[in-house]
Tab-separated table of C-alpha atoms in Angstrom:
chain	number	residue	atom	x	y	z
A	20	MET	CA	23.243	-41.983	29.278
A	21	ASN	CA	23.689	-39.040	31.716
A	22	LYS	CA	21.121	-36.219	32.407
A	23	GLN	CA	23.049	-33.542	30.368
A	24	THR	CA	22.917	-35.881	27.383
A	25	ILE	CA	19.224	-36.569	27.517
A	26	VAL	CA	18.534	-32.682	28.048
A	27	THR	CA	20.676	-32.134	24.988
A	28	ILE	CA	18.825	-34.783	22.914
A	29	LEU	CA	15.391	-33.422	23.998
A	30	LEU	CA	16.412	-29.856	23.022
A	31	ALA	CA	17.632	-30.982	19.676
A	32	LEU	CA	14.204	-32.896	19.062
A	33	VAL	CA	12.396	-29.688	20.031
A	34	ALA	CA	14.344	-27.741	17.546
A	35	MET	CA	13.729	-30.256	14.628
A	36	THR	CA	9.996	-30.291	15.482
A	37	GLY	CA	9.932	-26.578	15.109
A	38	GLN	CA	11.724	-26.648	11.753
A	39	ALA	CA	9.520	-29.341	10.500
A	40	GLN	CA	6.311	-27.270	11.270
A	41	THR	CA	7.713	-24.121	9.502
A	42	LYS	CA	6.653	-24.292	5.793
A	43	THR	CA	8.722	-22.258	3.431
A	44	ALA	CA	9.162	-21.281	-0.096
A	45	THR	CA	12.339	-20.516	-1.990
A	46	VAL	CA	13.123	-17.768	-4.613
A	47	THR	CA	16.383	-17.752	-6.302
A	48	GLY	CA	17.430	-14.933	-8.874
A	49	TYR	CA	19.883	-13.668	-11.152
A	50	SER	CA	20.560	-10.497	-13.432
A	51	PRO	CA	23.952	-9.315	-14.432
A	52	ALA	CA	22.635	-5.579	-14.267
A	53	LEU	CA	22.416	-5.830	-10.466
A	54	LYS	CA	25.384	-4.098	-8.685
A	55	ASP	CA	27.045	-6.026	-5.805
A	56	GLY	CA	25.539	-4.839	-2.385
A	57	THR	CA	22.110	-4.160	-3.894
A	58	LEU	CA	19.531	-4.865	-1.193
A	59	VAL	CA	16.870	-7.478	-1.918
A	60	LEU	CA	13.447	-6.720	-0.427
A	61	ALA	CA	10.489	-9.313	-0.191
A	62	SER	CA	7.130	-9.168	1.189
A	63	THR	CA	3.810	-11.048	1.771
A	64	GLY	CA	2.146	-8.329	3.362
A	65	THR	CA	2.072	-4.438	3.467
A	66	SER	CA	5.743	-4.123	4.477
A	67	ALA	CA	9.032	-5.444	2.719
A	68	THR	CA	12.050	-6.983	4.590
A	69	VAL	CA	15.584	-7.021	3.463
A	70	VAL	CA	16.020	-10.891	2.710
A	71	ASP	CA	19.445	-10.780	0.937
A	72	THR	CA	22.222	-8.747	-0.663
A	73	VAL	CA	23.138	-9.231	-4.160
A	74	GLN	CA	26.579	-10.787	-4.989
A	75	SER	CA	27.666	-11.360	-8.798
A	76	GLY	CA	24.225	-10.571	-9.907
A	77	ARG	CA	22.759	-13.413	-7.812
A	78	PHE	CA	20.399	-13.474	-4.685
A	79	ALA	CA	18.308	-16.264	-2.892
A	80	TYR	CA	15.980	-16.091	0.124
A	81	THR	CA	13.532	-18.331	1.711
A	82	LEU	CA	10.172	-17.147	2.982
A	83	PRO	CA	7.759	-18.732	5.612
A	84	VAL	CA	4.653	-19.512	3.676
A	85	GLU	CA	1.761	-21.437	5.274
A	86	ALA	CA	-0.490	-21.489	2.240
A	87	PHE	CA	-0.845	-20.001	-1.133
A	88	THR	CA	0.505	-16.391	-0.900
A	89	GLU	CA	1.064	-13.287	-2.957
A	90	SER	CA	4.569	-11.708	-2.428
A	91	ASN	CA	6.615	-8.968	-3.989
A	92	LEU	CA	10.358	-8.817	-4.941
A	93	SER	CA	12.048	-5.361	-5.274
A	94	PHE	CA	15.572	-3.925	-4.739
A	95	ILE	CA	17.283	-0.949	-3.460
A	96	GLY	CA	20.382	-0.050	-5.212
A	97	GLU	CA	22.014	1.869	-8.064
A	98	GLY	CA	19.609	1.977	-10.992
A	99	CYS	CA	16.870	-0.022	-9.589
A	100	PRO	CA	13.238	1.225	-10.215
A	101	ASN	CA	10.811	1.759	-7.197
A	102	MET	CA	8.671	-1.016	-8.665
A	103	TYR	CA	8.231	-4.700	-7.761
A	104	LEU	CA	7.876	-8.140	-9.348
A	105	GLU	CA	4.735	-10.072	-8.313
A	106	ILE	CA	5.369	-13.630	-7.380
A	107	PHE	CA	3.122	-16.299	-6.265
A	108	LEU	CA	4.298	-18.784	-3.673
A	109	LYS	CA	3.110	-22.177	-1.765
A	110	PRO	CA	4.862	-24.322	0.696
A	111	ASP	CA	7.729	-26.257	-0.791
A	112	VAL	CA	7.722	-24.265	-4.021
A	113	THR	CA	10.980	-23.135	-5.524
A	114	VAL	CA	10.640	-20.050	-7.925
A	115	LYS	CA	13.391	-18.805	-10.147
A	116	VAL	CA	13.514	-15.149	-11.688
A	117	THR	CA	16.019	-13.871	-14.144
A	118	GLY	CA	16.624	-10.831	-15.926
A	119	ASN	CA	19.189	-9.132	-18.302
A	120	ASP	CA	18.592	-5.548	-17.013
A	121	LEU	CA	16.898	-3.803	-14.231
A	122	LEU	CA	13.317	-3.774	-15.793
A	123	VAL	CA	12.334	-5.817	-12.683
A	124	PRO	CA	8.548	-6.181	-13.327
A	125	LEU	CA	9.500	-7.652	-16.649
A	126	TRP	CA	12.020	-10.262	-15.531
A	127	LYS	CA	11.055	-14.009	-16.242
A	128	VAL	CA	9.593	-15.962	-13.562
A	129	GLU	CA	9.749	-19.832	-13.681
A	130	SER	CA	7.301	-21.571	-11.415
A	131	PRO	CA	5.099	-24.529	-11.339
A	132	LEU	CA	2.129	-22.572	-10.039
A	133	PRO	CA	-0.771	-22.012	-12.607
A	134	GLU	CA	-1.434	-18.614	-11.041
A	135	GLN	CA	2.166	-17.360	-11.936
A	136	GLN	CA	1.570	-18.547	-15.556
A	137	THR	CA	-1.615	-16.396	-15.536
A	138	GLN	CA	0.532	-13.477	-14.245
A	139	ASN	CA	3.288	-13.972	-16.918
A	140	ARG	CA	0.712	-14.069	-19.637
A	141	ILE	CA	-0.438	-10.561	-18.526
A	142	THR	CA	2.955	-9.211	-18.168
A	143	GLU	CA	4.005	-10.479	-21.702
A	144	HIS	CA	0.888	-9.022	-23.179
A	145	CYS	CA	1.574	-5.415	-21.631
A	146	ARG	CA	5.467	-5.713	-22.012
A	147	ASP	CA	5.947	-2.617	-23.895
A	148	ILE	CA	3.854	-0.501	-21.926
A	149	ILE	CA	5.307	-1.868	-18.658
A	150	ALA	CA	8.744	-1.043	-19.828
A	151	GLU	CA	7.594	2.372	-20.578
A	152	ARG	CA	6.245	2.816	-17.036
A	153	VAL	CA	9.699	1.458	-15.522
A	154	GLN	CA	11.603	4.105	-17.569
A	155	MET	CA	9.419	6.719	-16.440
A	156	ASP	CA	9.986	5.687	-12.912
A	157	LEU	CA	13.741	5.683	-13.396
A	158	ALA	CA	13.402	9.186	-14.839
A	159	HIS	CA	11.345	10.474	-11.754
A	160	ALA	CA	8.440	11.476	-14.172
A	161	SER	CA	5.718	13.638	-12.697
A	162	MET	CA	2.347	11.999	-11.888
A	163	ALA	CA	0.760	13.965	-14.728
A	164	GLU	CA	3.390	12.421	-17.107
A	165	ARG	CA	2.769	9.041	-15.830
A	166	GLU	CA	-1.034	8.860	-15.737
A	167	PRO	CA	-1.636	8.466	-19.621
A	168	VAL	CA	0.815	5.530	-19.578
A	169	MET	CA	-1.090	4.024	-16.482
A	170	MET	CA	-4.303	4.309	-18.611
A	171	LYS	CA	-2.877	2.571	-21.558
A	172	LEU	CA	-1.671	-0.270	-19.356
A	173	THR	CA	-5.144	-0.445	-17.726
A	174	LYS	CA	-6.674	-0.766	-21.058
A	175	GLN	CA	-4.317	-3.586	-22.193
A	176	GLN	CA	-4.893	-5.523	-19.003
A	177	MET	CA	-8.832	-5.287	-19.410
A	178	ASP	CA	-8.330	-6.385	-23.016
A	179	ILE	CA	-6.653	-9.693	-22.132
A	180	LEU	CA	-8.442	-10.563	-18.692
A	181	PRO	CA	-11.568	-12.007	-20.210
A	182	SER	CA	-9.364	-14.681	-22.164
A	183	LEU	CA	-7.455	-15.708	-19.045
A	184	PRO	CA	-8.307	-18.190	-16.332
A	185	VAL	CA	-10.143	-16.760	-13.318
A	186	ASP	CA	-7.640	-17.278	-10.332
A	187	ALA	CA	-5.662	-15.080	-7.907
A	188	ALA	CA	-3.603	-13.529	-10.673
A	189	SER	CA	-6.380	-12.300	-12.808
A	190	ILE	CA	-8.450	-11.292	-9.894
A	191	ARG	CA	-5.647	-9.320	-8.481
A	192	THR	CA	-5.112	-7.465	-11.673
A	193	LEU	CA	-8.827	-6.589	-11.941
A	194	TRP	CA	-8.709	-5.286	-8.375
A	195	LEU	CA	-5.688	-3.032	-9.181
A	196	ILE	CA	-7.645	-1.854	-12.428
A	197	SER	CA	-10.559	-0.982	-10.124
A	198	GLU	CA	-8.267	0.760	-7.425
A	199	THR	CA	-7.047	2.903	-10.373
A	200	ALA	CA	-10.477	3.536	-11.664
A	201	ILE	CA	-11.744	4.892	-8.417
A	202	ARG	CA	-8.553	7.081	-8.051
A	203	SER	CA	-8.937	8.597	-11.509
A	204	LYS	CA	-11.312	11.567	-12.484
A	205	GLY	CA	-13.041	10.820	-15.413
A	206	PHE	CA	-11.642	7.235	-15.869
A	207	PRO	CA	-12.223	6.574	-19.734
A	208	TYR	CA	-12.990	2.786	-19.675
A	209	LYS	CA	-15.723	2.585	-16.978
A	210	ASP	CA	-18.081	0.560	-19.414
A	211	GLN	CA	-15.433	-1.906	-20.416
A	212	LEU	CA	-14.480	-2.142	-16.798
A	213	LYS	CA	-18.039	-2.990	-15.700
A	214	GLU	CA	-18.281	-5.610	-18.471
A	215	VAL	CA	-14.923	-7.234	-17.367
A	216	GLU	CA	-16.030	-7.323	-13.917
A	217	LYS	CA	-19.310	-8.935	-14.680
A	218	THR	CA	-17.478	-11.524	-16.702
A	219	ILE	CA	-14.891	-12.420	-14.075
A	220	ALA	CA	-17.352	-12.473	-11.329
A	221	ALA	CA	-19.427	-14.997	-13.240
A	222	ARG	CA	-16.605	-17.376	-13.664
A	223	ALA	CA	-14.717	-16.858	-10.372
A	224	PRO	CA	-14.281	-20.211	-8.266
A	225	LYS	CA	-15.218	-20.086	-4.518
A	226	GLY	CA	-12.887	-18.234	-2.084
A	227	PHE	CA	-12.628	-14.858	-3.734
A	228	GLU	CA	-16.125	-13.478	-2.502
A	229	GLU	CA	-14.452	-10.767	-0.399
A	230	LYS	CA	-12.216	-9.703	-2.931
A	231	LEU	CA	-14.739	-9.574	-5.772
A	232	ALA	CA	-17.003	-7.661	-3.377
A	233	GLU	CA	-14.374	-5.041	-3.012
A	234	ILE	CA	-13.821	-4.885	-6.794
A	235	HIS	CA	-17.513	-4.451	-7.471
A	236	SER	CA	-17.746	-1.651	-4.818
A	237	ASN	CA	-14.771	0.122	-6.653
A	238	VAL	CA	-16.397	-0.402	-10.050
A	239	PHE	CA	-19.621	1.002	-9.014
A	240	ALA	CA	-18.425	3.618	-6.471
A	241	LYS	CA	-19.891	6.966	-5.800
A	242	ASP	CA	-18.203	9.870	-7.318
A	243	GLU	CA	-16.410	12.399	-4.936
A	244	GLN	CA	-19.268	14.904	-4.950
A	245	GLN	CA	-21.615	12.119	-3.839
A	246	ILE	CA	-19.208	11.192	-1.153
A	247	ALA	CA	-18.881	14.790	0.213
A	248	GLU	CA	-22.716	15.154	0.217
A	249	ASP	CA	-22.972	11.685	2.172
A	250	LEU	CA	-20.311	12.855	4.783
A	251	ALA	CA	-21.771	16.374	5.101
A	252	VAL	CA	-24.950	14.890	6.864
A	253	ASN	CA	-22.945	12.895	9.487
A	254	GLU	CA	-22.376	15.369	12.283
A	255	GLY	CA	-19.674	13.241	13.660
A	256	ILE	CA	-17.375	13.664	10.799
A	257	PHE	CA	-15.538	16.836	9.600
A	258	PHE	CA	-14.516	16.199	5.932
A	259	LYS	CA	-12.634	18.932	3.720
A	260	LYS	CA	-10.705	18.981	0.383
A	261	TYR	CA	-8.455	21.726	-0.453
A	262	ASP	CA	-7.890	21.150	-4.080
A	263	ASP	CA	-7.536	24.765	-4.860
A	264	VAL	CA	-4.643	25.306	-2.321
A	265	ALA	CA	-1.040	25.066	-3.477
A	266	PRO	CA	0.824	22.363	-1.898
A	267	GLU	CA	3.202	24.544	-0.207
A	268	GLU	CA	0.504	26.277	1.635
A	269	ILE	CA	-1.654	23.136	2.372
A	270	LEU	CA	-0.200	22.316	5.768
A	271	GLN	CA	-0.673	25.960	7.232
A	272	THR	CA	-4.122	26.113	5.804
A	273	ILE	CA	-4.960	23.019	7.772
A	274	LEU	CA	-3.414	24.030	10.977
A	275	ALA	CA	-5.018	27.532	10.796
A	276	LYS	CA	-8.211	25.901	11.629
A	277	TYR	CA	-7.011	24.760	15.020
A	278	LYS	CA	-5.337	27.968	16.447
A	279	GLY	CA	-4.864	27.626	20.142
A	280	LYS	CA	-5.255	23.890	20.180
A	281	THR	CA	-2.807	21.005	20.539
A	282	VAL	CA	-2.962	19.081	17.028
A	283	LEU	CA	-1.809	15.611	16.241
A	284	ILE	CA	-1.662	14.891	12.548
A	285	ASP	CA	-1.830	11.306	11.277
A	286	MET	CA	-0.723	10.835	7.602
A	287	TRP	CA	-2.391	7.427	6.678
A	288	ALA	CA	-4.169	5.388	3.893
A	289	THR	CA	-6.859	2.764	3.942
A	290	TRP	CA	-4.590	0.191	2.485
A	291	CYS	CA	-1.965	0.620	5.139
A	292	GLY	CA	-2.280	-2.146	7.967
A	293	PRO	CA	0.045	-0.322	10.408
A	294	CYS	CA	-1.994	2.790	9.918
A	295	ARG	CA	-5.245	1.135	10.939
A	296	ALA	CA	-3.379	-0.567	13.611
A	297	GLY	CA	-2.400	2.671	15.049
A	298	HIS	CA	-5.900	4.121	15.073
A	299	LYS	CA	-7.098	1.238	16.964
A	300	ALA	CA	-4.171	1.728	19.525
A	301	MET	CA	-5.052	5.268	19.994
A	302	ALA	CA	-8.757	5.088	20.383
A	303	PRO	CA	-8.585	4.869	24.202
A	304	ILE	CA	-6.529	7.966	24.610
A	305	LYS	CA	-9.091	9.958	22.661
A	306	ASN	CA	-11.429	9.508	25.518
A	307	GLU	CA	-8.930	10.267	28.051
A	308	LEU	CA	-8.027	13.559	26.210
A	309	LYS	CA	-11.462	14.656	24.830
A	310	ASP	CA	-11.563	17.564	27.416
A	311	LYS	CA	-7.911	18.574	26.979
A	312	ASN	CA	-8.125	21.016	24.039
A	313	ILE	CA	-6.527	18.659	21.360
A	314	GLN	CA	-7.638	17.903	17.771
A	315	PHE	CA	-6.752	14.769	15.922
A	316	VAL	CA	-6.287	15.489	12.339
A	317	TYR	CA	-6.238	12.600	9.602
A	318	ILE	CA	-4.663	13.200	6.142
A	319	THR	CA	-5.060	10.865	3.287
A	320	SER	CA	-4.595	11.064	-0.463
A	321	PRO	CA	-6.037	9.596	-3.741
A	322	SER	CA	-3.962	6.282	-3.138
A	323	SER	CA	-6.968	5.669	-0.785
A	324	PRO	CA	-10.213	4.579	-2.732
A	325	PRO	CA	-12.844	7.206	-1.775
A	326	ALA	CA	-15.605	4.676	-1.234
A	327	THR	CA	-13.319	2.638	1.126
A	328	TRP	CA	-12.125	5.792	2.861
A	329	GLN	CA	-15.549	6.941	3.316
A	330	GLU	CA	-16.556	3.877	5.304
A	331	MET	CA	-13.417	3.762	7.331
A	332	ILE	CA	-13.586	7.377	8.636
A	333	LYS	CA	-16.918	6.645	10.267
A	334	ASP	CA	-15.308	4.868	12.939
A	335	ILE	CA	-12.006	7.367	13.186
A	336	ASP	CA	-12.921	10.251	15.492
A	337	GLY	CA	-11.324	13.336	14.251
A	338	ASP	CA	-11.196	15.764	11.483
A	339	HIS	CA	-10.325	14.271	8.120
A	340	TYR	CA	-8.641	15.583	4.940
A	341	TYR	CA	-8.546	13.879	1.421
A	342	LEU	CA	-5.622	16.028	-0.225
A	343	THR	CA	-4.420	15.661	-3.815
A	344	GLU	CA	-1.252	13.661	-4.510
A	345	GLU	CA	0.800	16.812	-4.713
A	346	GLN	CA	-0.274	18.257	-1.506
A	347	ASN	CA	-0.001	14.984	0.342
A	348	HIS	CA	3.611	14.450	-1.044
A	349	TYR	CA	4.551	18.037	-0.004
A	350	ILE	CA	3.595	17.406	3.708
A	351	LEU	CA	5.515	14.019	3.590
A	352	ASN	CA	8.635	15.847	2.195
A	353	LYS	CA	8.324	18.521	4.915
A	354	TYR	CA	8.209	15.514	7.527
A	355	GLU	CA	11.279	14.182	5.679
A	356	SER	CA	9.308	10.985	5.432
A	357	GLU	CA	8.886	8.588	2.614
A	358	GLY	CA	6.223	6.331	4.197
A	359	ILE	CA	3.117	6.008	6.359
A	360	PRO	CA	1.886	6.167	8.888
A	361	THR	CA	3.722	9.414	9.837
A	362	TYR	CA	2.684	11.465	12.882
A	363	ALA	CA	3.330	15.138	13.873
A	364	ILE	CA	2.334	16.863	17.039
A	365	TYR	CA	1.859	20.838	17.223
A	366	ASN	CA	1.608	22.823	20.289
A	367	THR	CA	-1.055	25.502	20.978
A	368	LYS	CA	1.306	28.164	19.262
A	369	GLY	CA	1.384	26.147	16.059
A	370	GLU	CA	4.897	24.855	16.591
A	371	GLN	CA	5.879	21.287	15.690
A	372	THR	CA	7.039	19.491	18.848
A	373	TYR	CA	7.254	15.965	17.593
A	374	LYS	CA	7.423	13.519	14.627
A	375	SER	CA	7.363	9.843	13.937
A	376	ILE	CA	7.650	7.825	11.060
A	377	GLY	CA	5.782	4.618	11.978
A	378	PHE	CA	3.576	4.229	15.071
A	379	PRO	CA	5.987	4.850	18.071
A	380	GLY	CA	3.591	3.354	20.789
A	381	LEU	CA	0.755	4.661	22.798
A	382	ASP	CA	2.894	5.832	25.810
A	383	THR	CA	5.195	7.812	23.543
A	384	ILE	CA	2.224	9.561	21.834
A	385	LYS	CA	0.605	10.281	25.282
A	386	ASN	CA	3.836	11.761	26.610
A	387	GLU	CA	4.609	13.925	23.688
A	388	ILE	CA	1.073	15.158	23.561
A	389	GLU	CA	1.358	16.169	27.351
A	390	LYS	CA	4.683	17.898	26.404
A	391	ALA	CA	3.039	19.857	23.708
A	392	GLN	CA	0.208	21.083	26.112
A	393	LYS	CA	2.566	22.542	28.612
C-alpha cells in the first residue's frame, strides 16, 4: 500500500467520523397547493434558512439536531401566509407533514414525539380560529382587525391547557400567551391566565425552570405606567413614548431632539438574538466615541415585552424609545427593511448617511460614524 493510498483512506475515515458525530432529524412534506419553486424555510433558532425548493408539491430537508429541539417550518411563494408550523425534533427522528391547502399552521404533523402530540391537540382544539388568523394574514388585515381574533385564540388555548400534559409544547403555548398578555392593553383574561400559570407550574417536570420564571414575570408584570416611573428615577436611562405622534412624523420627532449631533439609530427587539449580539459588539466603541458628539438611539415596539425590555435597557447605554406598532412599522418601511436589527446613521445636519439591515460589523459601523462626522 503506497503513501497516497494511506492518506486517502485516512481522509475517508476522518470524513466518516465527522458524519457519524453529526446528529440529524428529517422532515418530509407534501401539499398539492404548493407551487413549484416555492422556497422552504426552516429554523431551530431566531433566523430561518432556505432548506429546499418545492417540486410537484413535495419537499424534504434534514436539520442538525443534537437534542430535543423546537423548530419552525414556513414558505415563501405564491399564496403562502407569513406564518409557520411548529415542529418538535430529536436526533434520528423523521417527521411527516401534509396538507391539502396553504393553511400551513393547520397541516397534519405525524411524529413519534409526545410533545408533537400535545401540539397537535392544541392546534385541533383551535382549528377554526387558527384558520381565521391565516386568512386574515393572507388578506393583509390590519393589527386592529387581527387583535380580536388573537384574543379568541388565546382564550381557546387557555381553556385546553390545564387538560394537557405539561411538556415543551404546552409550556411554549403558555409562554406565547403570556407574551400576548404583556403586549396587550387591558388583556381581558388576566385572572384565568394566572390560574393556568399556577396549574402548569405546579405540574411541570424539571428542566423548565427558566422558561416558567419568564412566564411568571410576564403574567405578573408591571403595567407601562409603573415601568415608566421606575425608569424615570434611573438617571442613566432616557426613556420616551410618543403614542400621540402620527407614524409619519415619529422619525423626525425623535431626530429633532439631537440637532447638531451624529445619531446612530438601532431598531431592535428583546427576543432578537442578532440584535443583542450587536449591542455587545458595539459596547467598546461607545467608550471610544463618548466625547465625539454622537448619540446612540434604540427603538423597539410592543413585540418586546415591557418588563423584559425594562431590564435589558439598563445595560444598553443610549436613549430608548418604546414606540407603537404602527410607528415602528413606518420607520422600518422608510428604511426599506422587513427585519431587525436595522441600523441608520445621521450626520450633524440630520441627513441619513448610512443604513444596514443586519449588523454590518464593528469596523463598518465605526467607519460610517466617522464619515457622518466629517
